[in-house]
Tab-separated table of C-alpha atoms and ligand atoms in Angstrom:
chain	number	residue	atom	x	y	z
M	1	MET	CA	135.360	24.878	102.492
M	2	PHE	CA	133.848	25.614	106.219
M	3	ILE	CA	130.042	26.149	106.335
M	4	ARG	CA	129.345	28.790	108.157
M	5	ALA	CA	126.198	29.330	111.299
M	6	GLU	CA	123.897	31.241	110.064
M	7	ARG	CA	124.559	34.058	112.399
M	8	ILE	CA	127.786	35.159	110.385
M	9	GLU	CA	126.274	34.296	107.142
M	10	THR	CA	123.180	36.130	107.066
M	11	LEU	CA	125.827	39.443	108.778
M	12	PRO	CA	124.991	42.382	106.923
M	13	PRO	CA	127.150	42.805	104.119
M	14	TYR	CA	130.232	45.135	105.077
M	15	LEU	CA	129.429	48.506	103.073
M	16	PHE	CA	132.761	50.670	103.450
M	17	ALA	CA	134.358	48.460	101.570
M	18	GLU	CA	134.401	49.774	97.832
M	19	ILE	CA	134.890	53.014	99.642
M	20	ASP	CA	138.040	51.189	101.300
M	21	ASN	CA	139.070	50.091	98.352
M	22	LYS	CA	139.163	53.233	96.448
M	23	VAL	CA	140.892	54.888	99.433
M	24	GLN	CA	143.745	52.125	99.281
M	25	LYS	CA	144.356	53.261	95.542
M	26	ALA	CA	143.978	57.324	96.617
M	27	ILE	CA	147.149	55.787	98.720
M	28	GLU	CA	149.071	54.197	96.372
M	29	GLN	CA	148.725	56.634	94.207
M	30	GLY	CA	150.335	59.253	96.183
M	31	MET	CA	146.959	61.297	97.396
M	32	GLU	CA	147.244	62.687	101.346
M	33	ILE	CA	144.041	61.272	102.395
M	34	ILE	CA	142.433	62.996	105.089
M	35	LYS	CA	139.908	60.641	107.229
M	36	LEU	CA	137.093	62.159	108.998
M	37	GLY	CA	135.506	58.576	108.840
M	38	ILE	CA	136.599	56.821	112.542
M	39	GLY	CA	134.813	58.092	115.984
M	40	ASP	CA	138.006	57.618	118.186
M	41	PRO	CA	139.819	60.838	119.835
M	42	ASP	CA	143.415	62.059	118.496
M	43	GLN	CA	144.231	62.958	121.893
M	44	PRO	CA	146.086	61.603	124.152
M	45	THR	CA	144.630	59.647	127.859
M	46	PRO	CA	145.090	62.868	130.007
M	47	ASP	CA	148.681	61.718	131.887
M	48	HIS	CA	146.967	61.438	135.455
M	49	ILE	CA	145.038	58.306	134.212
M	50	ILE	CA	148.090	57.348	132.573
M	51	THR	CA	150.607	57.269	135.564
M	52	LYS	CA	147.680	55.440	137.861
M	53	ALA	CA	147.586	52.748	135.570
M	54	ILE	CA	151.583	52.211	135.653
M	55	LYS	CA	151.765	51.925	139.064
M	56	ALA	CA	148.859	49.580	139.712
M	57	ILE	CA	150.787	47.566	136.463
M	58	ARG	CA	153.679	47.266	139.331
M	59	GLU	CA	151.432	45.235	141.951
M	60	PRO	CA	151.817	41.914	141.257
M	61	LYS	CA	148.096	41.184	143.101
M	62	ASN	CA	146.806	42.898	139.872
M	63	HIS	CA	148.188	40.610	137.481
M	64	GLN	CA	145.749	37.881	138.420
M	65	TYR	CA	142.171	37.770	137.350
M	66	PRO	CA	139.997	40.319	138.577
M	67	SER	CA	136.445	39.575	139.766
M	68	TYR	CA	133.994	39.599	137.098
M	69	ALA	CA	131.564	42.402	137.963
M	70	GLY	CA	134.122	44.497	138.244
M	71	LEU	CA	136.792	46.358	141.478
M	72	PRO	CA	134.261	47.170	144.262
M	73	THR	CA	136.803	50.497	143.557
M	74	PHE	CA	136.122	51.190	140.587
M	75	ARG	CA	132.082	50.456	141.361
M	76	GLN	CA	132.476	52.998	144.072
M	77	ALA	CA	134.173	55.334	141.956
M	78	VAL	CA	130.946	54.868	138.724
M	79	SER	CA	128.105	54.996	141.567
M	80	GLN	CA	129.829	58.231	142.783
M	81	TYR	CA	130.439	59.332	139.648
M	82	TYR	CA	126.548	58.770	139.101
M	83	ASP	CA	125.387	60.746	142.634
M	84	LYS	CA	128.328	64.456	141.255
M	85	ARG	CA	127.060	64.508	137.711
M	86	PHE	CA	123.533	63.182	137.495
M	87	GLY	CA	122.156	62.965	140.306
M	88	VAL	CA	121.852	59.284	140.802
M	89	ASN	CA	121.833	57.194	143.735
M	90	LEU	CA	123.258	53.566	142.144
M	91	SER	CA	124.806	50.784	144.613
M	92	ALA	CA	128.014	49.802	143.907
M	93	GLU	CA	127.130	46.338	144.465
M	94	LYS	CA	123.700	45.936	142.835
M	95	GLU	CA	123.812	48.567	140.523
M	96	VAL	CA	127.081	48.358	138.258
M	97	VAL	CA	129.067	45.768	136.827
M	98	SER	CA	132.187	46.498	134.590
M	99	LEU	CA	132.401	45.657	130.959
M	100	ILE	CA	135.313	45.590	128.570
M	101	GLY	CA	134.380	48.553	126.471
M	102	SER	CA	130.409	49.311	126.616
M	103	LYS	CA	130.074	47.680	123.131
M	104	GLU	CA	130.720	44.086	124.672
M	105	GLY	CA	127.196	44.758	126.968
M	106	ILE	CA	125.603	46.624	124.147
M	107	ALA	CA	126.812	43.636	122.059
M	108	HIS	CA	125.729	40.838	124.942
M	109	VAL	CA	122.777	42.111	126.858
M	110	SER	CA	120.453	40.574	123.763
M	111	PHE	CA	122.068	37.242	125.481
M	112	CYS	CA	119.832	37.663	128.615
M	113	TYR	CA	116.605	38.206	127.346
M	114	VAL	CA	115.771	37.464	123.746
M	115	ASN	CA	114.586	34.106	122.841
M	116	PRO	CA	114.732	33.523	118.718
M	117	ASN	CA	112.649	35.273	116.654
M	118	ASP	CA	111.910	37.943	119.736
M	119	LEU	CA	111.479	41.650	118.595
M	120	VAL	CA	114.407	43.867	118.879
M	121	LEU	CA	113.604	48.236	119.137
M	122	VAL	CA	116.510	49.503	117.669
M	123	PRO	CA	117.285	53.056	115.696
M	124	ASP	CA	117.901	53.913	112.366
M	125	PRO	CA	120.228	55.670	111.882
M	126	GLY	CA	122.021	52.970	114.405
M	127	TYR	CA	125.339	52.172	116.283
M	128	PRO	CA	125.211	49.085	114.021
M	129	VAL	CA	126.193	46.735	117.581
M	130	TYR	CA	122.172	47.247	118.732
M	131	SER	CA	121.286	44.996	115.534
M	132	ILE	CA	124.041	42.914	115.820
M	133	GLY	CA	123.810	41.949	118.857
M	134	SER	CA	120.006	41.096	118.614
M	135	MET	CA	120.715	38.958	116.106
M	136	PHE	CA	123.313	37.032	117.690
M	137	ALA	CA	120.432	36.168	120.063
M	138	GLY	CA	118.668	35.085	117.787
M	139	GLY	CA	116.223	38.301	117.922
M	140	GLU	CA	114.975	40.831	114.866
M	141	PRO	CA	115.484	44.524	115.036
M	142	TYR	CA	112.554	46.265	114.426
M	143	LYS	CA	113.646	49.577	113.391
M	144	MET	CA	112.759	52.729	114.233
M	145	PRO	CA	112.997	56.018	112.205
M	146	LEU	CA	115.290	58.564	113.845
M	147	LEU	CA	113.974	61.739	110.941
M	148	LYS	CA	115.142	65.186	110.872
M	149	GLU	CA	111.876	66.590	111.606
M	150	ASN	CA	111.270	64.537	114.679
M	151	ASN	CA	114.828	66.211	116.166
M	152	TYR	CA	115.904	62.575	115.150
M	153	LEU	CA	114.239	60.695	118.517
M	154	PRO	CA	111.681	58.148	117.498
M	155	ASP	CA	108.560	58.279	117.386
M	156	LEU	CA	107.138	55.771	119.925
M	157	ASP	CA	103.319	57.081	118.786
M	158	SER	CA	104.075	55.646	115.631
M	159	ILE	CA	105.533	52.259	116.230
M	160	PRO	CA	102.417	49.710	116.228
M	161	GLU	CA	100.649	48.479	119.235
M	162	TYR	CA	101.031	44.504	118.223
M	163	ILE	CA	105.100	45.253	117.871
M	164	ALA	CA	105.286	46.981	121.177
M	165	LYS	CA	103.940	44.392	122.593
M	166	ALA	CA	106.040	42.301	121.433
M	167	ALA	CA	109.081	43.912	122.152
M	168	LYS	CA	111.817	42.875	124.650
M	169	ILE	CA	113.956	45.419	124.410
M	170	MET	CA	114.987	48.936	123.087
M	171	PHE	CA	118.119	50.195	122.571
M	172	LEU	CA	118.375	54.223	122.452
M	173	ASN	CA	121.536	56.429	122.737
M	174	TYR	CA	121.805	60.085	123.670
M	175	PRO	CA	123.679	62.020	122.510
M	176	ASN	CA	123.127	59.997	119.462
M	177	ASN	CA	125.384	58.729	117.479
M	178	PRO	CA	125.355	59.136	113.973
M	179	THR	CA	123.005	62.623	114.651
M	180	GLY	CA	124.755	64.398	117.217
M	181	ALA	CA	121.585	64.734	118.762
M	182	VAL	CA	120.065	64.798	122.480
M	183	ALA	CA	117.194	63.789	124.249
M	184	THR	CA	115.005	65.754	126.037
M	185	LYS	CA	113.471	65.127	129.479
M	186	GLU	CA	110.041	64.907	128.047
M	187	PHE	CA	110.822	62.401	125.639
M	188	PHE	CA	113.207	59.669	128.687
M	189	GLU	CA	109.486	60.631	130.176
M	190	LYS	CA	107.773	59.302	127.379
M	191	VAL	CA	109.874	56.414	127.030
M	192	VAL	CA	109.756	55.286	130.825
M	193	LYS	CA	105.665	55.301	130.079
M	194	PHE	CA	105.844	53.413	127.169
M	195	ALA	CA	108.648	50.622	128.621
M	196	LYS	CA	106.325	49.828	131.611
M	197	ASP	CA	103.028	50.015	129.466
M	198	ASN	CA	104.447	47.672	127.049
M	199	LYS	CA	107.085	45.640	129.597
M	200	ILE	CA	109.853	46.740	127.662
M	201	ILE	CA	113.447	46.391	128.158
M	202	VAL	CA	115.405	49.958	128.274
M	203	CYS	CA	119.034	49.826	127.048
M	204	HIS	CA	120.354	53.543	126.406
M	205	ASP	CA	123.660	54.167	125.496
M	206	ALA	CA	125.607	57.165	126.944
M	207	ALA	CA	128.572	56.805	125.315
M	208	TYR	CA	128.735	60.139	124.522
M	209	CYS	CA	127.117	61.752	127.702
M	210	ASP	CA	130.180	64.166	128.896
M	211	ILE	CA	130.877	65.124	125.425
M	212	GLY	CA	128.159	68.510	125.782
M	213	LEU	CA	129.784	71.316	123.692
M	214	ASP	CA	128.791	75.273	124.623
M	215	GLY	CA	127.943	74.710	128.611
M	216	TYR	CA	125.723	72.330	127.709
M	217	LYS	CA	125.664	68.910	130.066
M	218	PRO	CA	123.170	66.048	128.516
M	219	MET	CA	121.535	64.152	130.454
M	220	SER	CA	121.396	60.554	132.032
M	221	PHE	CA	118.356	58.327	131.404
M	222	LEU	CA	118.381	57.260	134.498
M	223	GLU	CA	117.822	60.871	135.687
M	224	THR	CA	113.930	60.164	134.223
M	225	PRO	CA	111.643	59.476	136.994
M	226	GLY	CA	111.223	55.753	137.035
M	227	ALA	CA	113.612	54.815	135.020
M	228	LYS	CA	115.697	52.115	136.900
M	229	ASP	CA	112.415	50.196	137.091
M	230	VAL	CA	112.654	49.851	133.523
M	231	GLY	CA	115.870	50.089	131.968
M	232	ILE	CA	120.122	49.861	132.085
M	233	GLU	CA	122.364	52.703	130.947
M	234	PHE	CA	125.903	51.893	129.222
M	235	GLY	CA	128.496	54.034	129.638
M	236	SER	CA	132.460	54.220	129.052
M	237	LEU	CA	135.146	55.821	129.551
M	238	SER	CA	136.578	55.759	125.807
M	239	LYS	CA	134.968	58.985	124.246
M	240	THR	CA	135.538	61.631	127.708
M	241	TYR	CA	138.732	60.247	128.785
M	242	ASN	CA	140.512	59.836	124.889
M	243	MET	CA	140.324	55.916	126.437
M	244	THR	CA	139.238	53.676	123.237
M	245	GLY	CA	141.783	51.473	123.200
M	246	TRP	CA	141.765	50.637	126.910
M	247	ARG	CA	138.639	48.843	126.886
M	248	VAL	CA	136.897	49.591	129.965
M	249	GLY	CA	133.149	50.776	130.239
M	250	TYR	CA	130.238	49.728	132.288
M	251	ALA	CA	126.644	48.657	132.426
M	252	VAL	CA	124.211	50.453	135.427
M	253	GLY	CA	120.887	50.749	136.858
M	254	ASN	CA	118.358	47.858	137.410
M	255	LYS	CA	119.243	45.652	139.518
M	256	ASP	CA	118.761	42.478	138.279
M	257	ILE	CA	118.667	43.362	134.207
M	258	ILE	CA	122.334	44.375	135.916
M	259	GLU	CA	123.025	40.429	137.415
M	260	SER	CA	121.696	38.977	134.573
M	261	LEU	CA	124.553	40.815	131.613
M	262	GLY	CA	126.834	39.348	135.314
M	263	LEU	CA	126.053	36.278	134.575
M	264	ILE	CA	126.374	36.026	130.722
M	265	LYS	CA	129.698	37.927	131.536
M	266	THR	CA	130.859	35.533	133.716
M	267	ASN	CA	130.508	32.603	131.533
M	268	ILE	CA	132.824	34.317	128.457
M	269	ASP	CA	134.995	36.949	129.794
M	270	SER	CA	136.696	37.299	132.663
M	271	GLY	CA	136.780	41.155	133.350
M	272	ILE	CA	138.997	43.652	132.996
M	273	PHE	CA	142.542	44.027	133.884
M	274	GLN	CA	142.869	45.708	137.229
M	275	PRO	CA	144.897	48.522	136.751
M	276	LEU	CA	142.954	49.378	134.200
M	277	GLN	CA	139.936	49.166	136.131
M	278	TYR	CA	142.211	50.936	138.870
M	279	ALA	CA	143.136	53.995	136.045
M	280	ALA	CA	139.386	54.085	135.206
M	281	ALA	CA	138.443	55.340	139.049
M	282	GLU	CA	140.589	57.604	138.709
M	283	ALA	CA	139.531	59.164	135.780
M	284	LEU	CA	135.905	59.044	136.897
M	285	SER	CA	137.010	60.129	140.709
M	286	GLN	CA	139.502	63.540	139.661
M	287	GLU	CA	139.016	66.341	138.403
M	288	GLN	CA	136.917	66.861	135.370
M	289	ALA	CA	139.304	68.870	133.822
M	290	CYS	CA	140.469	67.554	131.297
M	291	VAL	CA	136.988	66.622	130.080
M	292	GLU	CA	136.395	70.488	130.023
M	293	GLU	CA	139.830	70.834	127.601
M	294	MET	CA	138.712	68.291	125.643
M	295	THR	CA	135.207	69.582	124.743
M	296	LYS	CA	136.455	73.058	123.557
M	297	ILE	CA	138.751	71.675	121.343
M	298	TYR	CA	135.618	69.718	119.642
M	299	GLN	CA	133.304	72.879	120.250
M	300	HIS	CA	135.881	75.018	118.275
M	301	ARG	CA	136.229	71.669	115.150
M	302	ARG	CA	132.681	71.374	115.366
M	303	ASP	CA	131.944	75.570	114.792
M	304	LEU	CA	135.262	75.110	111.436
M	305	VAL	CA	133.152	71.973	109.668
M	306	VAL	CA	129.778	73.210	110.449
M	307	ASP	CA	130.712	77.441	108.838
M	308	THR	CA	132.953	75.545	106.422
M	309	LEU	CA	129.551	73.156	105.124
M	310	ASN	CA	127.394	76.626	105.648
M	311	LYS	CA	129.192	78.838	103.685
M	312	LEU	CA	128.909	76.097	101.202
M	313	GLY	CA	125.221	76.057	101.429
M	314	TRP	CA	124.584	74.044	103.789
M	315	ASN	CA	121.960	75.170	106.260
M	316	LEU	CA	123.036	73.377	109.324
M	317	GLU	CA	122.599	73.776	113.388
M	318	LYS	CA	125.665	73.495	115.721
M	319	PRO	CA	125.083	69.733	117.272
M	320	LYS	CA	124.897	70.263	121.172
M	321	ALA	CA	127.137	67.046	121.927
M	322	THR	CA	128.904	64.514	120.460
M	323	PHE	CA	132.361	64.673	118.170
M	324	TYR	CA	130.234	64.515	114.378
M	325	VAL	CA	128.911	66.284	112.261
M	326	TRP	CA	125.872	64.747	110.188
M	327	ALA	CA	125.189	66.538	106.954
M	328	PRO	CA	122.321	65.716	103.914
M	329	VAL	CA	124.489	64.984	101.133
M	330	PRO	CA	123.956	67.016	98.181
M	331	LYS	CA	120.466	67.116	95.132
M	332	GLY	CA	121.215	64.479	93.166
M	333	TYR	CA	123.759	62.364	95.339
M	334	THR	CA	123.221	58.951	97.585
M	335	SER	CA	125.398	58.533	100.670
M	336	GLN	CA	128.030	56.614	98.614
M	337	SER	CA	128.664	59.051	95.718
M	338	PHE	CA	128.701	62.085	97.402
M	339	ALA	CA	131.140	60.585	100.511
M	340	THR	CA	132.792	58.999	96.406
M	341	LEU	CA	132.802	62.778	95.222
M	342	LEU	CA	134.925	63.905	98.197
M	343	LEU	CA	137.356	61.251	98.232
M	344	GLU	CA	138.754	61.714	94.994
M	345	LYS	CA	137.855	65.496	94.472
M	346	ALA	CA	139.449	66.207	98.176
M	347	GLY	CA	141.100	62.979	99.157
M	348	VAL	CA	138.518	63.596	102.295
M	349	VAL	CA	136.787	60.175	104.031
M	350	VAL	CA	134.076	60.311	105.492
M	351	THR	CA	131.523	58.012	106.078
M	352	PRO	CA	128.333	57.791	103.634
M	353	GLY	CA	124.856	57.626	106.247
M	354	VAL	CA	123.404	54.429	105.340
M	355	GLY	CA	126.636	53.062	106.818
M	356	PHE	CA	124.341	53.399	109.554
M	357	GLY	CA	120.554	52.293	108.425
M	358	LYS	CA	118.369	52.488	105.998
M	359	TYR	CA	117.137	55.686	107.235
M	360	GLY	CA	121.065	57.312	107.370
M	361	GLU	CA	120.698	57.483	103.388
M	362	GLY	CA	121.175	61.384	102.188
M	363	TYR	CA	123.384	62.261	104.603
M	364	PHE	CA	126.960	62.014	105.803
M	365	ARG	CA	129.378	61.259	109.003
M	366	ILE	CA	131.994	63.709	109.924
M	367	SER	CA	133.854	63.156	113.199
M	368	LEU	CA	135.521	66.377	114.445
M	369	THR	CA	138.810	63.217	116.083
M	370	VAL	CA	141.877	64.884	114.111
M	371	ASP	CA	143.932	67.361	114.854
M	372	ASN	CA	143.043	70.944	114.064
M	373	GLU	CA	145.580	70.868	110.997
M	374	LYS	CA	144.171	68.356	109.130
M	375	LEU	CA	140.848	69.347	109.918
M	376	ILE	CA	141.536	73.043	108.529
M	377	LYS	CA	143.239	71.399	105.517
M	378	ALA	CA	140.166	68.845	104.759
M	379	MET	CA	138.209	72.429	105.033
M	380	ASN	CA	139.673	73.815	102.946
M	381	ARG	CA	140.224	71.560	99.687
M	382	ILE	CA	136.613	70.719	100.534
M	383	GLU	CA	135.743	74.685	100.219
M	384	GLN	CA	138.334	74.799	97.032
M	385	GLN	CA	136.442	71.190	95.146
M	386	LEU	CA	132.940	72.263	95.817
M	387	GLY	CA	132.856	76.414	95.512
M	388	ASP	CA	130.046	78.540	96.983
M	389	ASN	CA	126.682	77.274	97.107
M	390	TYR	CA	127.396	73.947	96.149
M	391	CYS	CA	124.748	73.126	98.024
M	392	LYS	CA	121.377	74.693	98.070
U	401	LIG	C1	132.062	54.810	120.720
U	401	LIG	C2	130.559	54.447	120.907
U	401	LIG	C3	130.684	53.399	122.046
U	401	LIG	C4	131.584	52.597	122.965
U	401	LIG	O1	131.872	52.140	122.864
U	401	LIG	P1	133.107	50.889	124.139
U	401	LIG	O2	133.141	49.732	123.874
U	401	LIG	O3	132.643	51.861	125.148
U	401	LIG	O4	134.574	51.916	123.227
U	401	LIG	C5	128.999	53.003	122.691
U	401	LIG	N1	127.857	53.250	121.871
U	401	LIG	C6	128.468	54.046	120.847
U	401	LIG	C7	127.310	55.349	120.041
U	401	LIG	C8	129.743	54.651	120.328
U	401	LIG	O5	129.429	55.433	119.375
């Protein structure tokens, strides 16, 4: 009855509708389904963070509109965290802005710099918000394939010069969702040079920068010399502190870009509920023992999943970061048909790689965010149903 705007009408189709239907049917038939599809931590938010939030909620001054850019306490905590964790110096006032979850900033940054028909470089496979945010601003995503042979880093040399010259923004994400890949210092140096040569704004999504496994410490893009001249980094409390539902994140880096993002936000939202900002500041500034514990849990689960798949004939390396395992589908399957097989035979839901873009075809993603007992059950079922040397 009402004609939708083109930006909504041209949204890519929801790829998981068919699988969602099948999940629903299986549940109705009484099948016990184990969902390894969504990356949403199963563990609770650590207690000291909750305690801080409760205390702050009781303060009437925290019930009013928060400041747009974020409380000084929160922005200082982000700045101090960057100094301590990465050795990166940030002005809390000019180089940090709070976000209602990093997704919000990722979706809005294109509004700051993208005019209709401008190009935006986005990784494929990748978090869908990079493309969709740029499309909402009228821009056109240009896909940078993330291929296994390049360790899932985009090959900047293969981007045609006329594309590079025309592009406004490049989105990157390391440690990477969905592939679990990590960036190297050399790669980030190359990105800074590429961005300078072509006057491109780099938006690095560091949502998983503290989910390093086996003692690995992922780096910040801002550690790269010159990075602050060309870009910003998005950060989030969601994955590091099991706070996906709280909606607290931030963007840091180049002060002009941070200012532009703040300007857009001032006209759209009214900041983050102050008690949540105090709690987030507490999370960032206190001891990080809770993060250590959590990464140990993911490490254990990762080993369980990778070892099981390798026993069945896969040949996977263990990802050094994130809580995802990215694996090729066996011969003869598409990512959707293999996900359907796992659902129908084993009652296990995984994400078909094609949901992250066309270069995700041929892969599936397992998320490690369910409790150990369920994960063991899921792996046992997969083992029983597929059998040894299933994937050769
Ligand atoms: C989870 C995730 C986010 C973070 O989301 P929030 O909005 O901060 O909860 C950002 N980028 C990627 C790639 C993610 O997987």
